[in-house]
Coordinates of C-alpha atoms in Angstrom, one line a residue:
Chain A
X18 CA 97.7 85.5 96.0
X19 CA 100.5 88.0 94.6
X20 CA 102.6 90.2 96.6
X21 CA 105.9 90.9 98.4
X22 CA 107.3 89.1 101.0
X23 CA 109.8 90.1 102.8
X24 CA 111.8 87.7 106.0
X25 CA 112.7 87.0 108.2
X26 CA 109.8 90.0 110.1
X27 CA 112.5 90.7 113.2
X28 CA 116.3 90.3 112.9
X29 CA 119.0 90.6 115.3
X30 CA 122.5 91.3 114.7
X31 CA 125.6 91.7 116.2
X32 CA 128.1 94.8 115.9
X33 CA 130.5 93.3 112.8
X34 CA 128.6 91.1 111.5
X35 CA 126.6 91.4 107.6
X36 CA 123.0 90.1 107.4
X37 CA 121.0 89.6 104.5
X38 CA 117.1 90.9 104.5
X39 CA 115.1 89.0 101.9
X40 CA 112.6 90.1 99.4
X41 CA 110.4 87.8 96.8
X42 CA 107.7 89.1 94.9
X43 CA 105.1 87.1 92.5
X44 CA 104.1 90.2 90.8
X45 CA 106.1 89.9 87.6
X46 CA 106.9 93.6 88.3
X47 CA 110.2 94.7 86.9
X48 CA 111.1 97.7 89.5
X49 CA 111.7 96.6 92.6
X50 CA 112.9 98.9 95.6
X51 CA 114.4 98.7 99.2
X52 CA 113.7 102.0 102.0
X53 CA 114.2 102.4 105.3
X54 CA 112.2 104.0 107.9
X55 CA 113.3 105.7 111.2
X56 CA 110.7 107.4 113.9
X57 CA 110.3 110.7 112.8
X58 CA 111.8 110.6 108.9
X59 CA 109.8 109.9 105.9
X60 CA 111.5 106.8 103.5
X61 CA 114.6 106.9 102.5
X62 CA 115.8 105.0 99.4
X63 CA 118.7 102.8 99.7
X64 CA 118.7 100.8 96.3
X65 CA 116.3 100.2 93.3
X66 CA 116.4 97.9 90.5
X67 CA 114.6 98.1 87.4
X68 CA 115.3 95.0 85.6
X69 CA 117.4 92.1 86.5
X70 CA 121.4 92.3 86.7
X71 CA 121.0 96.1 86.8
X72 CA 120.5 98.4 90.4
X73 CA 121.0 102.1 91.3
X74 CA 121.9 103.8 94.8
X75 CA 119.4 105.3 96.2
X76 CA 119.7 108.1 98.8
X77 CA 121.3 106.2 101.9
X78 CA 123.4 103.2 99.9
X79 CA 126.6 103.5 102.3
X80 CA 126.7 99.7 104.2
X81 CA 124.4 98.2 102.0
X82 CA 124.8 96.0 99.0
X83 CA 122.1 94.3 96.2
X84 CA 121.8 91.8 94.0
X85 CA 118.9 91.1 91.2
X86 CA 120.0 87.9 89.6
X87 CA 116.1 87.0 89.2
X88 CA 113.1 89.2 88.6
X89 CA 111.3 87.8 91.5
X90 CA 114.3 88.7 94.3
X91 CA 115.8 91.8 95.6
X92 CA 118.0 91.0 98.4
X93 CA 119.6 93.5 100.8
X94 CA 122.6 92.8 102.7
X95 CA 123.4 95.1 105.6
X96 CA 127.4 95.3 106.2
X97 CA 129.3 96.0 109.0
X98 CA 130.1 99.5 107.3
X99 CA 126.6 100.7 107.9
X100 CA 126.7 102.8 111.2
X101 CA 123.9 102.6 112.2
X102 CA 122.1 99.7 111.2
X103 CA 118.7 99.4 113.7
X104 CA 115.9 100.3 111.3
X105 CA 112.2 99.0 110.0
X106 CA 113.7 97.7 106.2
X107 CA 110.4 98.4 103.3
X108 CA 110.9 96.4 100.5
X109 CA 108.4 97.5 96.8
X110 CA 107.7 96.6 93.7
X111 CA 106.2 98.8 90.7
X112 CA 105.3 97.5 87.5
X113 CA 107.9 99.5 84.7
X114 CA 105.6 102.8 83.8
X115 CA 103.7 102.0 86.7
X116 CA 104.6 104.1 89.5
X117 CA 101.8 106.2 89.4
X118 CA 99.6 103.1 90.9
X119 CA 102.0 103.3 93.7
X120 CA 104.3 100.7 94.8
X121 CA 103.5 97.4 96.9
X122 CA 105.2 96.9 99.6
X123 CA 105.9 94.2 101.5
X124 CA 105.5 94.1 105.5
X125 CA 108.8 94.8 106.5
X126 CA 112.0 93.4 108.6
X127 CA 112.7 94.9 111.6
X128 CA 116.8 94.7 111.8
X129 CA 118.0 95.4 115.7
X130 CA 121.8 95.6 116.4
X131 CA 122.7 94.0 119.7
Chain B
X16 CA 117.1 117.6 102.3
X17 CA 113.6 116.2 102.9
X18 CA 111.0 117.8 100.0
X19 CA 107.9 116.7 100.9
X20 CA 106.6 117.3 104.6
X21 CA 104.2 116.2 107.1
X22 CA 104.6 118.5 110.0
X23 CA 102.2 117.0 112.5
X24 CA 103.2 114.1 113.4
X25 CA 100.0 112.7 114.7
X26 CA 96.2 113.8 114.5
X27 CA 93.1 112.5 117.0
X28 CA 89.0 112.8 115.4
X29 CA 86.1 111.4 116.6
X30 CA 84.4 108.9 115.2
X31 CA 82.3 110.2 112.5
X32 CA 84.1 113.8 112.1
X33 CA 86.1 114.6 109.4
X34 CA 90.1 113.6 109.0
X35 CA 92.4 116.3 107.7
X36 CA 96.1 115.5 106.4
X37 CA 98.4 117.9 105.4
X38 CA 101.5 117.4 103.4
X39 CA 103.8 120.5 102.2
X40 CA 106.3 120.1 99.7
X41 CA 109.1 121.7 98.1
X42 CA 110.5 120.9 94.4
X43 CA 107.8 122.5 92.2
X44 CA 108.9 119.6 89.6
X45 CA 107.0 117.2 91.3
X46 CA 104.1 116.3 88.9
X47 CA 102.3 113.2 90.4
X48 CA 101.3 112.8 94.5
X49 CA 100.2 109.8 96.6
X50 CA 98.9 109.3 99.5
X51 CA 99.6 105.9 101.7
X52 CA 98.2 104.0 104.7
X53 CA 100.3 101.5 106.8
X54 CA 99.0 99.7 110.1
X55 CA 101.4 98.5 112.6
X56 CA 104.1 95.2 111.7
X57 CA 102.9 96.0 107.4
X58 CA 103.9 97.4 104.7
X59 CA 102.1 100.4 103.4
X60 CA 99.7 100.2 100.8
X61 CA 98.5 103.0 98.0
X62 CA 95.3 104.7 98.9
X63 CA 94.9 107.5 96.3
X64 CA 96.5 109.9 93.8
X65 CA 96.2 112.9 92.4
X66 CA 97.9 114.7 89.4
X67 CA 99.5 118.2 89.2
X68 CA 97.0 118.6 86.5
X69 CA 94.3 118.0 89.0
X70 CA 92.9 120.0 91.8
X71 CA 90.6 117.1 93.6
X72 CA 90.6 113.7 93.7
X73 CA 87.5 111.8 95.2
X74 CA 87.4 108.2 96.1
X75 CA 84.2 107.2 98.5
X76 CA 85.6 108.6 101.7
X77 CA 88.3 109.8 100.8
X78 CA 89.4 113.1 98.9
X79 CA 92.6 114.3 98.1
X80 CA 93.3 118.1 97.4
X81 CA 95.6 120.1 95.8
X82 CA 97.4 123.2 96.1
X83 CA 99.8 124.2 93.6
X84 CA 100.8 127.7 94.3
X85 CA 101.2 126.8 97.9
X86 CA 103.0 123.3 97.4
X87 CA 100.3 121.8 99.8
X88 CA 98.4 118.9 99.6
X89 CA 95.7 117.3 102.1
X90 CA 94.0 113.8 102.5
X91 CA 90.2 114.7 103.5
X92 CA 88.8 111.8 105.1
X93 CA 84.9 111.6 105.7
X94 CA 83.1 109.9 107.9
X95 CA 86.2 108.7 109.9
X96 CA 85.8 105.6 111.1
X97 CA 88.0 103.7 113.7
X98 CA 89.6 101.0 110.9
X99 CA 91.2 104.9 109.5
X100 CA 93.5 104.9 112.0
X101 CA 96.7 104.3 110.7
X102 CA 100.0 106.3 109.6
X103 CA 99.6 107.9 106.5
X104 CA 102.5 109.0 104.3
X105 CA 102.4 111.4 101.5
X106 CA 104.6 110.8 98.5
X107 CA 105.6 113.1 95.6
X108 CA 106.8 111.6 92.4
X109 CA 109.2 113.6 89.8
X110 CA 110.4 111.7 86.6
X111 CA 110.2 108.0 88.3
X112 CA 111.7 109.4 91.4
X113 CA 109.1 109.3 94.6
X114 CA 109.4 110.9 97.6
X115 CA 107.6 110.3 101.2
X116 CA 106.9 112.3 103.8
X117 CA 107.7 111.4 107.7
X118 CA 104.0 110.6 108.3
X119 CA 101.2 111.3 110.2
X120 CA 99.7 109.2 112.7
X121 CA 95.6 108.8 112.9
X122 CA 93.8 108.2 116.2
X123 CA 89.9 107.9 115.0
X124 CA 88.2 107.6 118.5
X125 CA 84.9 105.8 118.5

């Protein structure tokens, strides 16, 4: 079956310390994207990609970092510089010219600082 | 600066009424609106669109209005049934760019 899938589902970090949030579709979409979602705020962008070797900032990019080396992986890496890391992390794909069908998403990491 | 809006957080209908979901938004550029459903520990997934060219959009149970002149969008949901509830987000799209709203939470009671 195609999708997103996104691990590890719960993360714990410490203060100081960078983690990496994975994110592997099977799609052969081109756009992939990462949000984040916090009680009471709609998504917010962080980074999107829309072909491989090439990604944009999104709304909130401060502490995080991307690569896209292959088509099938977005990975996000949450630094120490990101203030306030505890989040639910969205990763989604769109096929190019698709984004009126809507992304897919994948279900999600939930990243806790301890 | 959040441009599309979902000002009640969470909604409760009995089983069999009908679901109303409001969404407000503000950049009149927006040209393209979504609406999504996501349970608990999952991703959200894409339940229905609707163009700014467009008024209504019907999909079984579920019908999607637009506003325009009032930047206001709603999710008509009829009969609701208890698999509805859910959070649903609204999403505005402008030149590849898409927007979501903070969501609303469904309670369908049976």
């Amino acid at each position: 079956d195609g999708g997103i899938t996104q691990s590890p589902k719960y993360l714990f970090r410490k203060e100081g310390q960078n983690v990496t949030l994975s994110c592997e579709q099977n799609l052969n979409h081109d756009a992939m994207y990462w949000y984040r979602q916090d009680p009471g705020q709609g998504l917010r962008l962080i980074y999107y990609s829309q072909i491989v070797n090439d990604f944009q900032k999104g709304d909130i990019a401060e502490g995080y970092s991307v690569s896209r080396e292959k088509k099938e992986s977005f990975p996000l890496t949450v630094t120490s510089a990101q203030k306030n890391p505890t989040a639910f992390y969205l990763c989604a794909s769109s096929q190019k010219g698709g984004i009126l069908r809507g992304y897919t998403f994948g279900s999600g990491t939930r990243l806790t600082v301890v | 600066d959040q441009q599309v809006k979902q000002n009640s957080p969470s909604l409760s209908v009995q089983e069999g009424r009908i679901s109303i979901l409001n969404c407000d938004y503000t950049n009149s550029m927006f040209d393209y609106f979504l609406w999504y459903k996501k349970y608990p520990a999952e991703g959200p997934t894409f339940l229905i669109s609707i163009s700014s060219i467009k008024d209504k959009n019907e999909d079984g149970r579920f019908t999607v209005f637009l506003n325009k002149s009032a930047k206001h969008l709603s999710l008509h949901i009829v009969p609701s049934q208890p698999g509805d509830s859910a959070v649903y987000f609204c999403a505005a799209i402008n030149n590849n760019d898409m927007r979501f709203g903070a969501g609303t939470r469904l309670t369908v009671k049976p």
